[in-house]
Coordinates of C-alpha atoms in Angstrom, one line a residue:
Chain A
X1 CA 16.8 -27.0 50.2
X2 CA 20.2 -28.4 49.3
X3 CA 20.8 -32.0 50.3
X4 CA 24.1 -31.5 52.0
X5 CA 24.8 -28.1 53.4
X6 CA 28.4 -27.1 53.5
X7 CA 27.7 -24.2 55.8
X8 CA 26.2 -24.0 59.2
X9 CA 23.6 -21.5 58.4
X10 CA 20.1 -22.7 57.6
X11 CA 18.2 -21.9 54.5
X12 CA 14.6 -20.9 54.8
X13 CA 12.6 -20.9 51.5
X14 CA 10.5 -17.9 50.8
X15 CA 6.7 -18.4 50.7
X16 CA 6.8 -18.5 47.0
X17 CA 9.4 -21.3 47.0
X18 CA 7.4 -23.2 49.6
X19 CA 4.4 -23.0 47.3
X20 CA 6.4 -24.3 44.4
X21 CA 7.8 -27.1 46.5
X22 CA 4.3 -28.1 47.6
X23 CA 3.1 -27.8 44.0
X24 CA 5.8 -30.0 42.7
X25 CA 4.8 -32.9 44.9
X26 CA 1.6 -33.2 42.9
X27 CA 2.7 -34.7 39.7
X28 CA -0.6 -34.5 37.9
X29 CA -0.7 -30.8 38.6
X30 CA 2.7 -30.3 37.1
X31 CA 1.6 -32.2 34.0
X32 CA -1.3 -29.8 33.9
X33 CA 1.1 -26.9 34.1
X34 CA 3.1 -28.3 31.2
X35 CA -0.1 -28.6 29.2
X36 CA -1.0 -25.0 30.1
X37 CA 2.4 -23.8 28.9
X38 CA 1.9 -25.8 25.7
X39 CA -1.4 -24.0 25.0
X40 CA 0.2 -20.7 25.8
X41 CA 3.0 -21.4 23.3
X42 CA 0.4 -22.4 20.7
X43 CA -1.5 -19.2 21.3
X44 CA 1.6 -17.0 20.9
X45 CA 3.3 -18.7 18.0
X46 CA 0.3 -20.1 16.1
X47 CA 1.2 -18.7 12.6
X48 CA 4.5 -20.4 12.8
X49 CA 3.1 -23.8 14.0
X50 CA 0.0 -24.1 11.7
X51 CA 0.8 -26.1 8.6
X52 CA -1.9 -24.5 6.5
X53 CA -4.0 -21.4 6.4
X54 CA -7.0 -22.2 8.6
X55 CA -9.5 -20.8 6.1
X56 CA -7.9 -22.3 2.9
X57 CA -10.3 -24.7 1.3
X58 CA -8.8 -27.6 -0.7
X59 CA -11.5 -28.8 -3.0
X60 CA -9.9 -32.1 -3.6
X61 CA -9.5 -33.0 0.1
X62 CA -13.0 -33.0 1.5
X63 CA -13.5 -34.9 4.8
X64 CA -10.2 -36.7 4.8
X65 CA -10.0 -38.8 8.0
X66 CA -7.3 -38.2 10.6
X67 CA -4.0 -39.9 10.3
X68 CA -4.8 -42.7 12.7
X69 CA -7.6 -44.0 10.5
X70 CA -6.7 -46.7 7.9
X71 CA -7.5 -44.4 5.0
X72 CA -6.1 -41.2 6.6
X73 CA -3.1 -39.3 5.3
X74 CA -0.1 -37.8 7.0
X75 CA -0.4 -34.4 5.2
X76 CA -3.6 -33.6 7.3
X77 CA -2.8 -34.9 10.7
X78 CA -6.3 -34.4 12.1
X79 CA -8.0 -34.7 8.8
X80 CA -10.1 -32.1 7.0
X81 CA -13.6 -30.7 7.5
X82 CA -16.5 -30.6 5.1
X83 CA -15.1 -27.6 3.2
X84 CA -11.6 -29.2 2.9
X85 CA -9.9 -27.0 5.5
X86 CA -7.0 -28.6 7.5
X87 CA -8.4 -29.4 10.9
X88 CA -5.0 -29.2 12.7
X89 CA -4.4 -25.6 11.5
X90 CA -7.9 -24.7 12.5
X91 CA -7.5 -26.2 15.9
X92 CA -4.2 -24.3 16.4
X93 CA -5.8 -21.0 15.4
X94 CA -8.9 -21.9 17.4
X95 CA -6.7 -22.3 20.5
X96 CA -5.5 -18.8 19.9
X97 CA -9.0 -17.4 19.6
X98 CA -10.5 -19.3 22.5
X99 CA -7.6 -19.4 24.9
X100 CA -6.1 -16.1 24.1
X101 CA -9.3 -14.2 24.3
X102 CA -10.3 -15.9 27.5
X103 CA -6.9 -15.0 29.0
X104 CA -7.4 -11.3 28.0
X105 CA -11.0 -11.3 29.4
X106 CA -9.8 -12.7 32.7
X107 CA -7.0 -10.0 33.0
X108 CA -9.6 -7.3 32.2
X109 CA -12.1 -8.7 34.6
X110 CA -9.4 -9.0 37.3
X111 CA -8.4 -5.4 37.0
X112 CA -11.9 -4.1 37.2
X113 CA -13.0 -6.6 39.9
X114 CA -10.0 -5.8 42.1
X115 CA -10.7 -2.1 41.7
X116 CA -14.3 -2.4 42.6
X117 CA -13.6 -4.9 45.4
X118 CA -11.1 -2.6 46.9
X119 CA -13.7 0.2 46.8
X120 CA -16.2 -2.1 48.5
X121 CA -13.8 -3.5 51.0
X122 CA -12.2 -0.3 52.1
X123 CA -15.4 1.7 52.4
X124 CA -18.2 1.2 54.8
X125 CA -21.9 1.9 54.8
X126 CA -24.0 2.7 51.8
X127 CA -21.4 2.6 49.1
X128 CA -20.2 -0.8 50.2
X129 CA -23.7 -2.3 50.5
X130 CA -24.8 -0.8 47.2
X131 CA -21.9 -2.5 45.4
X132 CA -22.6 -5.7 47.2
X133 CA -26.2 -6.0 46.3
X134 CA -25.8 -4.9 42.7
X135 CA -23.2 -7.6 42.2
X136 CA -25.2 -10.2 44.0
X137 CA -28.0 -9.5 41.6
X138 CA -25.7 -9.7 38.6
X139 CA -24.3 -13.0 39.9
X140 CA -27.8 -14.4 40.4
X141 CA -28.5 -14.0 36.6
X142 CA -27.1 -16.9 34.6
X143 CA -24.2 -16.0 32.3
X144 CA -26.0 -17.1 29.2
X145 CA -28.9 -14.8 30.0
X146 CA -26.6 -11.8 30.4
X147 CA -24.9 -12.8 27.1
X148 CA -28.3 -13.1 25.4
X149 CA -29.4 -9.6 26.6
X150 CA -26.1 -7.9 25.6
X151 CA -26.1 -9.7 22.2
X152 CA -29.7 -8.7 21.7
X153 CA -28.7 -5.0 22.2
X154 CA -25.4 -5.0 20.3
X155 CA -25.9 -7.8 17.8
X156 CA -24.1 -11.2 17.5
X157 CA -20.3 -11.4 17.2
X158 CA -17.2 -12.3 19.1
X159 CA -16.5 -8.9 20.5
X160 CA -20.1 -8.5 21.9
X161 CA -20.0 -11.9 23.5
X162 CA -16.7 -10.8 25.2
X163 CA -18.5 -7.9 26.8
X164 CA -21.0 -10.3 28.2
X165 CA -18.4 -12.7 29.6
X166 CA -16.3 -10.0 31.1
X167 CA -19.4 -8.7 32.9
X168 CA -20.2 -12.1 34.2
X169 CA -16.6 -12.7 35.5
X170 CA -16.3 -9.5 37.4
X171 CA -18.5 -10.3 40.4
X172 CA -16.4 -13.2 41.5
X173 CA -13.3 -11.1 41.7
X174 CA -15.1 -8.3 43.5
X175 CA -16.4 -10.8 46.2
X176 CA -13.0 -12.4 46.7
X177 CA -11.2 -9.1 46.9
X178 CA -13.7 -7.6 49.3
X179 CA -13.7 -10.7 51.6
X180 CA -9.9 -10.8 51.5
X181 CA -9.6 -7.1 52.4
X182 CA -12.1 -7.4 55.2
X183 CA -10.1 -10.3 56.6
X184 CA -6.8 -8.5 56.3
X185 CA -8.0 -5.3 57.8
X186 CA -8.5 -6.9 61.2
X187 CA -4.9 -8.1 61.3
X188 CA -2.2 -6.5 63.3
X189 CA 0.2 -5.4 60.5
X190 CA -2.6 -3.2 59.1
X191 CA -3.0 -1.7 62.6
X192 CA 0.7 -1.0 62.6
X193 CA 0.5 0.7 59.3
X194 CA -2.5 2.8 60.5
X195 CA -0.5 3.8 63.6
X196 CA 2.2 4.9 61.3
X197 CA -0.3 7.3 59.8
X198 CA -0.8 5.5 56.4
X199 CA -3.8 6.6 54.4
X200 CA -6.4 4.2 53.1
X201 CA -4.9 4.1 49.6
X202 CA -1.5 3.6 51.1
X203 CA -2.7 0.7 53.2
X204 CA -4.3 -0.9 50.2
X205 CA -1.4 -0.3 47.7
X206 CA 1.4 -1.2 50.0
X207 CA 0.1 -3.5 52.7
X208 CA -2.8 -5.5 51.2
X209 CA -2.2 -5.7 47.5
X210 CA 1.2 -7.5 47.8
X211 CA -0.5 -10.2 49.8
X212 CA -3.4 -10.6 47.4
X213 CA -1.3 -12.0 44.5
X214 CA -1.7 -15.7 45.3
X215 CA -5.5 -15.4 45.9
X216 CA -5.8 -13.6 42.5
X217 CA -3.9 -16.3 40.6
X218 CA -6.0 -19.0 42.1
X219 CA -9.2 -17.0 41.3
X220 CA -7.8 -16.3 37.9
X221 CA -7.5 -19.9 36.9
X222 CA -11.1 -20.5 38.0
X223 CA -12.2 -17.6 36.0
X224 CA -10.2 -18.7 33.0
X225 CA -11.9 -22.1 32.8
X226 CA -15.3 -20.5 33.2
X227 CA -14.5 -18.0 30.5
X228 CA -13.3 -20.6 28.1
X229 CA -16.4 -22.6 28.7
X230 CA -18.6 -19.6 28.1
X231 CA -16.9 -18.3 25.1
X232 CA -17.1 -21.7 23.3
X233 CA -20.7 -22.2 24.4
X234 CA -21.7 -18.8 22.9
X235 CA -19.7 -19.7 19.7
X236 CA -21.6 -23.0 19.6
X237 CA -25.0 -21.4 20.0
X238 CA -24.2 -19.0 17.1
X239 CA -24.3 -16.1 19.5
X240 CA -20.5 -15.5 19.7
X241 CA -17.9 -16.1 17.1
X242 CA -19.5 -16.6 13.7
X243 CA -19.1 -19.4 11.2
X244 CA -15.8 -19.0 9.2
X245 CA -13.9 -18.0 12.4
X246 CA -11.9 -20.9 13.9
X247 CA -13.3 -20.5 17.4
X248 CA -13.5 -24.0 18.9
X249 CA -17.2 -23.8 19.8
X250 CA -18.1 -22.5 16.4
X251 CA -16.0 -25.3 14.9
X252 CA -18.0 -27.9 16.9
X253 CA -21.2 -26.4 15.5
X254 CA -20.0 -26.7 11.9
X255 CA -19.0 -30.3 12.7
X256 CA -22.5 -31.3 13.7
X257 CA -23.7 -31.3 10.2
X258 CA -21.3 -34.0 9.1
X259 CA -20.9 -35.6 12.6
X260 CA -22.3 -38.9 11.6
X261 CA -20.0 -39.6 8.6
X262 CA -17.1 -37.7 10.0
X263 CA -17.1 -37.9 13.8
X264 CA -13.6 -36.4 14.1
X265 CA -14.9 -33.0 13.1
X266 CA -16.6 -32.8 16.5
X267 CA -14.2 -35.1 18.4
X268 CA -11.1 -33.1 17.8
X269 CA -12.2 -29.5 18.6
X270 CA -14.1 -30.8 21.6
X271 CA -11.2 -32.8 22.8
X272 CA -8.9 -29.7 22.5
X273 CA -11.4 -27.7 24.5
X274 CA -11.6 -30.5 27.1
X275 CA -7.8 -30.8 27.5
X276 CA -7.5 -27.0 27.7
X277 CA -10.0 -26.7 30.5
X278 CA -8.6 -29.8 32.4
X279 CA -5.1 -28.4 32.3
X280 CA -6.3 -25.1 33.7
X281 CA -8.4 -26.8 36.4
X282 CA -5.4 -29.1 37.3
X283 CA -3.2 -26.1 37.8
X284 CA -5.8 -24.2 39.8
X285 CA -6.5 -27.2 42.0
X286 CA -2.8 -27.9 42.5
X287 CA -2.1 -24.3 43.4
X288 CA -5.0 -24.2 45.8
X289 CA -4.0 -27.3 47.7
X290 CA -0.3 -26.2 47.6
X291 CA -1.3 -22.9 49.3
X292 CA -3.4 -24.7 51.8
X293 CA -0.7 -27.2 52.7
X294 CA 1.9 -24.4 52.8
X295 CA 0.0 -22.7 55.6
X296 CA -0.1 -26.0 57.6
X297 CA 3.7 -26.0 57.9
Chain B
X1 CA -36.4 -13.3 63.5
X2 CA -38.8 -10.6 62.3
X3 CA -35.8 -8.4 61.7
X4 CA -34.3 -11.0 59.4
X5 CA -37.6 -11.6 57.7
X6 CA -38.1 -7.9 57.1
X7 CA -34.6 -7.5 55.8
X8 CA -35.0 -10.2 53.3
X9 CA -38.4 -9.0 52.1
X10 CA -36.9 -5.6 51.7
X11 CA -34.0 -7.1 49.7
X12 CA -36.2 -9.2 47.5
X13 CA -38.5 -6.3 46.7
X14 CA -35.5 -4.0 45.9
X15 CA -34.0 -6.6 43.6
X16 CA -37.3 -7.2 41.8
X17 CA -37.8 -3.5 41.4
X18 CA -34.3 -3.2 39.8
X19 CA -35.1 -6.2 37.6
X20 CA -38.4 -4.7 36.4
X21 CA -36.7 -1.4 35.8
X22 CA -34.0 -3.1 33.8
X23 CA -36.5 -5.0 31.7
X24 CA -38.3 -1.6 31.0
X25 CA -35.0 0.1 30.0
X26 CA -34.1 -2.8 27.8
X27 CA -37.0 -1.9 25.5
X28 CA -35.2 1.3 24.9
X29 CA -31.8 -0.3 24.4
X30 CA -32.9 -2.9 21.9
X31 CA -32.9 -1.9 18.2
X32 CA -36.2 -0.7 16.9
X33 CA -38.9 1.5 18.6
X34 CA -39.3 1.2 22.3
X35 CA -43.1 0.9 22.1
X36 CA -42.8 -2.0 19.7
X37 CA -40.4 -3.8 22.0
X38 CA -42.6 -3.2 25.0
X39 CA -45.9 -4.4 23.4
X40 CA -44.8 -6.6 20.6
X41 CA -47.2 -4.9 18.3
X42 CA -46.0 -3.6 14.9
X43 CA -47.0 0.0 14.5
X44 CA -47.5 -0.4 10.8
X45 CA -50.1 -3.1 11.3
X46 CA -52.3 -1.2 13.7
X47 CA -55.2 1.0 12.9
X48 CA -54.9 4.8 13.0
X49 CA -56.8 5.1 16.1
X50 CA -54.8 2.5 18.1
X51 CA -51.7 4.1 16.8
X52 CA -52.6 7.5 18.1
X53 CA -53.5 6.0 21.5
X54 CA -50.1 4.4 21.7
X55 CA -48.4 7.6 20.7
X56 CA -50.3 9.4 23.4
X57 CA -48.9 6.9 26.0
X58 CA -45.4 7.0 24.7
X59 CA -45.3 10.8 24.7
X60 CA -45.9 10.9 28.4
X61 CA -43.2 11.2 31.0
X62 CA -40.9 8.2 31.3
X63 CA -41.9 7.6 34.9
X64 CA -45.5 7.5 33.8
X65 CA -44.6 5.1 31.1
X66 CA -42.9 2.9 33.7
X67 CA -46.0 3.1 35.8
X68 CA -48.2 2.0 33.0
X69 CA -45.7 -0.8 32.1
X70 CA -45.8 -2.1 35.6
X71 CA -49.6 -2.0 35.7
X72 CA -49.7 -4.0 32.5
X73 CA -47.2 -6.5 33.8
X74 CA -49.2 -7.2 37.0
X75 CA -52.4 -7.4 34.9
X76 CA -50.7 -10.3 33.1
X77 CA -50.5 -8.4 29.8
X78 CA -46.8 -8.9 28.9
X79 CA -47.2 -8.1 25.2
X80 CA -47.1 -10.4 22.2
X81 CA -44.2 -12.1 20.5
X82 CA -43.0 -10.7 17.2
X83 CA -42.5 -14.1 15.7
X84 CA -45.5 -16.1 16.8
X85 CA -48.0 -13.3 17.6
X86 CA -49.0 -15.2 20.8
X87 CA -49.3 -13.4 24.2
X88 CA -45.9 -13.7 25.9
X89 CA -47.3 -14.7 29.2
X90 CA -48.7 -17.9 27.7
X91 CA -45.5 -18.6 25.9
X92 CA -43.5 -18.2 29.1
X93 CA -45.8 -20.3 31.2
X94 CA -45.7 -22.9 28.5
X95 CA -41.9 -23.1 28.3
X96 CA -40.8 -22.4 31.8
X97 CA -42.2 -25.5 33.5
X98 CA -40.3 -27.7 31.0
X99 CA -37.1 -26.1 32.0
X100 CA -37.8 -26.3 35.7
X101 CA -38.7 -30.0 35.2
X102 CA -35.5 -30.8 33.4
X103 CA -33.3 -28.9 35.9
X104 CA -35.1 -30.4 38.9
X105 CA -34.6 -33.9 37.8
X106 CA -30.9 -33.2 37.0
X107 CA -30.5 -31.6 40.4
X108 CA -32.2 -34.5 42.2
X109 CA -30.0 -37.0 40.3
X110 CA -26.8 -35.2 41.2
X111 CA -27.8 -34.9 44.9
X112 CA -28.5 -38.6 44.9
X113 CA -25.1 -39.5 43.4
X114 CA -23.0 -36.6 44.6
X115 CA -23.8 -36.5 48.3
X116 CA -22.8 -40.1 49.2
X117 CA -19.8 -39.9 47.0
X118 CA -18.7 -36.7 48.6
X119 CA -19.0 -38.3 52.0
X120 CA -17.1 -41.3 50.8
X121 CA -14.3 -39.2 49.5
X122 CA -14.1 -37.2 52.7
X123 CA -14.0 -40.2 54.9
X124 CA -11.3 -41.7 52.8
X125 CA -9.4 -38.5 52.9
X126 CA -5.9 -38.8 51.3
X127 CA -6.5 -42.4 50.3
X128 CA -7.0 -44.0 46.9
X129 CA -10.8 -43.6 46.9
X130 CA -10.5 -39.9 47.6
X131 CA -7.9 -39.3 44.9
X132 CA -9.8 -41.3 42.2
X133 CA -13.1 -39.6 43.1
X134 CA -11.4 -36.2 42.9
X135 CA -9.8 -36.8 39.5
X136 CA -13.1 -38.1 38.1
X137 CA -14.9 -35.0 39.4
X138 CA -12.2 -32.9 37.9
X139 CA -12.8 -34.5 34.5
X140 CA -16.6 -34.0 35.1
X141 CA -16.5 -30.3 35.6
X142 CA -13.9 -29.7 32.9
X143 CA -16.1 -31.2 30.2
X144 CA -17.9 -28.7 28.1
X145 CA -21.6 -29.5 28.5
X146 CA -22.5 -29.1 24.8
X147 CA -19.7 -31.5 23.7
X148 CA -20.8 -34.0 26.3
X149 CA -24.4 -33.7 25.0
X150 CA -23.2 -34.2 21.4
X151 CA -21.1 -37.3 22.4
X152 CA -24.1 -38.8 24.2
X153 CA -26.3 -38.2 21.2
X154 CA -23.7 -39.7 18.8
X155 CA -23.2 -42.7 20.9
X156 CA -26.5 -43.6 22.5
X157 CA -28.9 -42.2 19.9
X158 CA -27.2 -42.7 16.6
X159 CA -24.8 -45.5 17.3
X160 CA -26.8 -47.7 19.6
X161 CA -30.3 -46.3 19.0
X162 CA -31.3 -46.7 22.6
X163 CA -32.7 -43.2 23.2
X164 CA -34.4 -40.7 21.0
X165 CA -32.5 -37.7 19.6
X166 CA -34.7 -34.8 20.6
X167 CA -38.0 -33.5 22.0
X168 CA -39.9 -34.3 25.1
X169 CA -42.2 -37.2 24.2
X170 CA -43.0 -39.2 21.2
X171 CA -45.3 -37.2 18.8
X172 CA -47.8 -40.1 18.9
X173 CA -48.9 -39.1 22.3
X174 CA -51.1 -36.1 22.9
X175 CA -50.9 -35.2 26.6
X176 CA -53.5 -32.7 27.8
X177 CA -51.8 -29.8 29.6
X178 CA -52.6 -29.4 33.2
X179 CA -49.4 -28.5 35.1
X180 CA -46.9 -28.2 32.3
X181 CA -44.7 -30.9 33.9
X182 CA -44.9 -33.8 31.5
X183 CA -44.6 -36.7 34.0
X184 CA -47.3 -35.2 36.2
X185 CA -49.5 -34.5 33.2
X186 CA -49.2 -38.0 32.1
X187 CA -50.2 -39.3 35.5
X188 CA -53.1 -36.9 35.6
X189 CA -54.5 -37.7 32.2
X190 CA -56.7 -40.8 31.7
X191 CA -57.3 -41.0 28.0
X192 CA -54.1 -42.6 27.0
X193 CA -51.9 -45.6 27.6
X194 CA -50.1 -44.4 30.7
X195 CA -47.2 -46.8 30.9
X196 CA -46.3 -46.4 27.2
X197 CA -46.4 -42.6 27.5
X198 CA -44.3 -42.7 30.7
X199 CA -41.7 -44.9 29.1
X200 CA -41.5 -42.6 26.1
X201 CA -41.2 -39.5 28.3
X202 CA -38.5 -41.1 30.5
X203 CA -36.6 -42.2 27.4
X204 CA -36.6 -38.7 26.2
X205 CA -35.6 -37.3 29.6
X206 CA -32.5 -39.5 30.2
X207 CA -29.9 -38.0 27.9
X208 CA -30.6 -34.3 28.6
X209 CA -30.8 -35.0 32.3
X210 CA -27.5 -36.9 32.3
X211 CA -25.7 -34.2 30.4
X212 CA -26.7 -31.5 32.9
X213 CA -26.3 -33.8 35.9
X214 CA -22.6 -34.6 35.2
X215 CA -21.4 -31.1 35.9
X216 CA -23.7 -30.6 38.9
X217 CA -22.8 -33.9 40.4
X218 CA -19.1 -33.2 40.3
X219 CA -19.7 -29.8 41.9
X220 CA -21.7 -31.4 44.7
X221 CA -19.1 -34.1 45.3
X222 CA -16.4 -31.4 45.7
X223 CA -18.5 -29.1 47.9
X224 CA -19.6 -32.0 50.1
X225 CA -16.1 -33.4 50.4
X226 CA -14.7 -30.0 51.5
X227 CA -17.4 -29.4 54.0
X228 CA -17.2 -32.9 55.6
X229 CA -13.4 -32.6 55.9
X230 CA -13.8 -29.2 57.5
X231 CA -16.3 -30.5 59.9
X232 CA -14.4 -33.7 60.9
X233 CA -11.4 -31.6 61.7
X234 CA -13.2 -29.3 64.1
X235 CA -12.9 -29.6 67.8
X236 CA -16.3 -30.9 68.8
X237 CA -15.5 -34.0 66.7
X238 CA -12.4 -34.5 68.8
X239 CA -14.4 -34.0 71.9
X240 CA -16.9 -36.6 70.8
X241 CA -14.0 -39.1 70.2
X242 CA -12.6 -38.2 73.7
X243 CA -15.9 -39.2 75.2
X244 CA -15.4 -42.7 73.7
X245 CA -17.8 -42.7 70.8
X246 CA -17.0 -45.0 67.9
X247 CA -16.2 -43.4 64.6
X248 CA -19.6 -44.5 63.3
X249 CA -21.4 -42.8 66.1
X250 CA -19.3 -39.7 65.8
X251 CA -20.1 -39.4 62.1
X252 CA -23.8 -40.1 62.5
X253 CA -24.5 -38.0 65.5
X254 CA -22.1 -35.0 65.0
X255 CA -20.6 -35.2 61.6
X256 CA -23.4 -35.6 59.0
X257 CA -25.7 -32.9 60.2
X258 CA -23.1 -30.3 60.8
X259 CA -21.5 -31.0 57.5
X260 CA -24.8 -30.8 55.6
X261 CA -25.7 -27.3 56.9
X262 CA -23.1 -25.3 54.9
X263 CA -23.6 -27.4 51.7
X264 CA -27.0 -26.1 50.8
X265 CA -26.2 -22.3 50.5
X266 CA -23.1 -23.1 48.5
X267 CA -25.2 -25.1 46.2
X268 CA -27.7 -22.3 45.8
X269 CA -24.8 -20.3 44.5
X270 CA -24.3 -22.8 41.7
X271 CA -27.9 -22.5 40.6
X272 CA -27.2 -20.0 37.8
X273 CA -24.5 -22.3 36.4
X274 CA -27.1 -25.1 36.4
X275 CA -29.5 -23.0 34.6
X276 CA -27.0 -21.9 32.0
X277 CA -26.1 -25.6 31.4
X278 CA -29.8 -26.4 31.2
X279 CA -30.3 -23.7 28.6
X280 CA -27.5 -25.0 26.4
X281 CA -28.6 -28.6 26.7
X282 CA -32.2 -27.7 25.9
X283 CA -31.1 -26.1 22.6
X284 CA -29.2 -29.2 21.6
X285 CA -32.0 -31.6 22.4
X286 CA -34.7 -29.3 21.1
X287 CA -36.3 -29.5 24.5
X288 CA -39.2 -27.1 24.5
X289 CA -37.8 -25.1 27.5
X290 CA -37.2 -21.4 28.2
X291 CA -33.6 -21.6 27.2
X292 CA -34.3 -23.0 23.8
X293 CA -37.1 -20.4 23.4
X294 CA -34.8 -17.5 24.3
X295 CA -32.1 -18.6 21.9
X296 CA -34.6 -18.9 19.2
X297 CA -35.9 -15.4 20.1
X298 CA -32.4 -14.1 19.6
X299 CA -32.1 -15.7 16.1
X300 CA -35.5 -14.2 15.2
X301 CA -34.8 -10.8 16.8
X302 CA -37.9 -11.2 18.9
X303 CA -37.1 -8.4 21.4
X304 CA -40.4 -8.5 23.4
X305 CA -39.8 -12.2 24.0
X306 CA -36.2 -11.7 25.2
X307 CA -37.4 -8.9 27.6
X308 CA -40.2 -11.1 29.0
X309 CA -38.0 -14.2 29.2
X310 CA -35.2 -12.4 30.9
X311 CA -37.6 -11.0 33.5
X312 CA -39.3 -14.3 34.2
X313 CA -36.0 -16.3 34.5
X314 CA -34.2 -13.7 36.6
X315 CA -37.2 -13.3 39.0
X316 CA -37.3 -17.1 39.4
X317 CA -33.6 -17.2 40.2
X318 CA -33.7 -14.4 42.6
X319 CA -36.6 -15.7 44.5
X320 CA -35.1 -19.2 44.6
X321 CA -31.7 -18.2 45.9
X322 CA -33.1 -15.7 48.3
X323 CA -35.5 -18.2 49.8
X324 CA -32.7 -20.7 50.3
X325 CA -30.6 -18.1 51.9
X326 CA -33.4 -17.1 54.2
X327 CA -34.1 -20.7 55.2
X328 CA -30.5 -21.2 56.1
X329 CA -30.4 -17.9 58.0
X330 CA -33.4 -18.8 60.0
X331 CA -32.4 -22.4 60.8
X332 CA -28.7 -21.8 61.5
X333 CA -28.0 -19.0 63.9
X334 CA -24.3 -19.3 63.4
X335 CA -24.4 -17.8 60.0
X336 CA -24.1 -14.1 59.8
X337 CA -23.8 -13.7 56.1
X338 CA -23.4 -15.9 53.0
X339 CA -20.1 -17.5 52.2
X340 CA -18.8 -18.1 48.8
X341 CA -18.3 -21.5 47.4
X342 CA -14.9 -23.1 46.9
X343 CA -14.9 -26.2 44.9

């Protein structure tokens, strides 16, 4: 809202603007948003940003400490690992693998989850309860177990672990969508649409879906942090991305062997992972409380 | 009441049926021959006669096969492991208690810390305490559990040498197995130096328990905080104030109990997360639990073990969550159906 209004008419911010105004009040969340944007930029432009090839081994430069150590150098900002690969470049590429793939997985899971959730929410009786119970049982099984089963069938690898994580992410979206639809269906604007003769698909596409965006974004940030944790955990357990790949979890695993003499090989990838997840959770938290506070006005 | 009970029994039975069917189908989906995956026996190593008997069973209708499979499952004959050659039911009953023990201690610890802190944060809502607790809990549930475990090992085991690196108890002790839970076993046995064994077991327990408990505690703090805030904003609290009760009385008589009711089912929803974390931590600390065993089974392509382990763990989870759900449903008539957690 402008400070001094020249005209008599009042300006009412749209719901989206209201959300942004509420979000801006929380400075930590805004910092998280900047961090998130930073990782997004790294993910997109990583070949331009990385100083070295992530898999190039420099035989003369094994285990160089990071630049803040007394005997570290400036040419390798985060030092090098046991094979003489530049850690900074590996982290940058690792962000692309971990963050980018998680983002992709969340989008896929969101589409499938919203579709199934709409099916479950708009229908009644057997079909709805079948979807519910199937998903409840999937949700009851720990993600790692689903991943172990899928990897046992298909073999280890990044793509196979992606299937497992997508499968584990979908139920959350289905539940949220279904609960949201159930809630909205009892409202009056839906009744108005029904009285106008709108079909079920029409009600969903034109009345409910536009209102679902915020819920989906919030749910998406939650799913994103879960999926990053899962993908790196699988990489760490040698079930997901395999050794030469610069996935952050797999890098941590490689770092363990030299962790005692070169602690930065596990501190730096883990720290990157930690900051990534914190920034996502900050944005998600801030967004949720912004939406909650907006409704209070 | 009976209707609810019947409904839940029905649900549990249906879910267990689906799980058993799934574990049967898995034998066909895994690489290799289905019959090898189901029994764990290598066809090449069997005699001609056993081989033909197995062939006879395999050639039967798939429904008949499933019927036989279920019969064997209930008879306690789960097949043998590819890698160790031991009966799987023994392996599972050996490793599962260790996992349950670890997760249970972690859960208790997080309840012990999380509940009071959650109440504290809610009572100081929008004050400094609340914000600092919230930010700490945000850090807690953002930290990757395997990284946390590694840092704890690096710092407390390697740097300071306070706690042992891995395992369950010092190898010097030989504890006779009675229940599979190490602390109980130590207390039950009488041939050894109890206090020394207990100290050793506890020292082994601390780091893995801590690494699991950090995430769970932060979840409990957030769930408790949300629930208490919601309760304290409801109208019966206002009514209690209007009747002239002091804030303390209002909290003790009306707040605590009503806030605690919704917490339990929301926590039950987090149980799979707890188990996933426990499995990862087990494999880092070489804790002889089911998660470590399953991950080893993947490395060794031990398909019968994966099938049996998956069945055991998922049955455990389903029965656990369903019984919590049922308890809540029976004790709290307001609840119509389960709500989802928001943290």
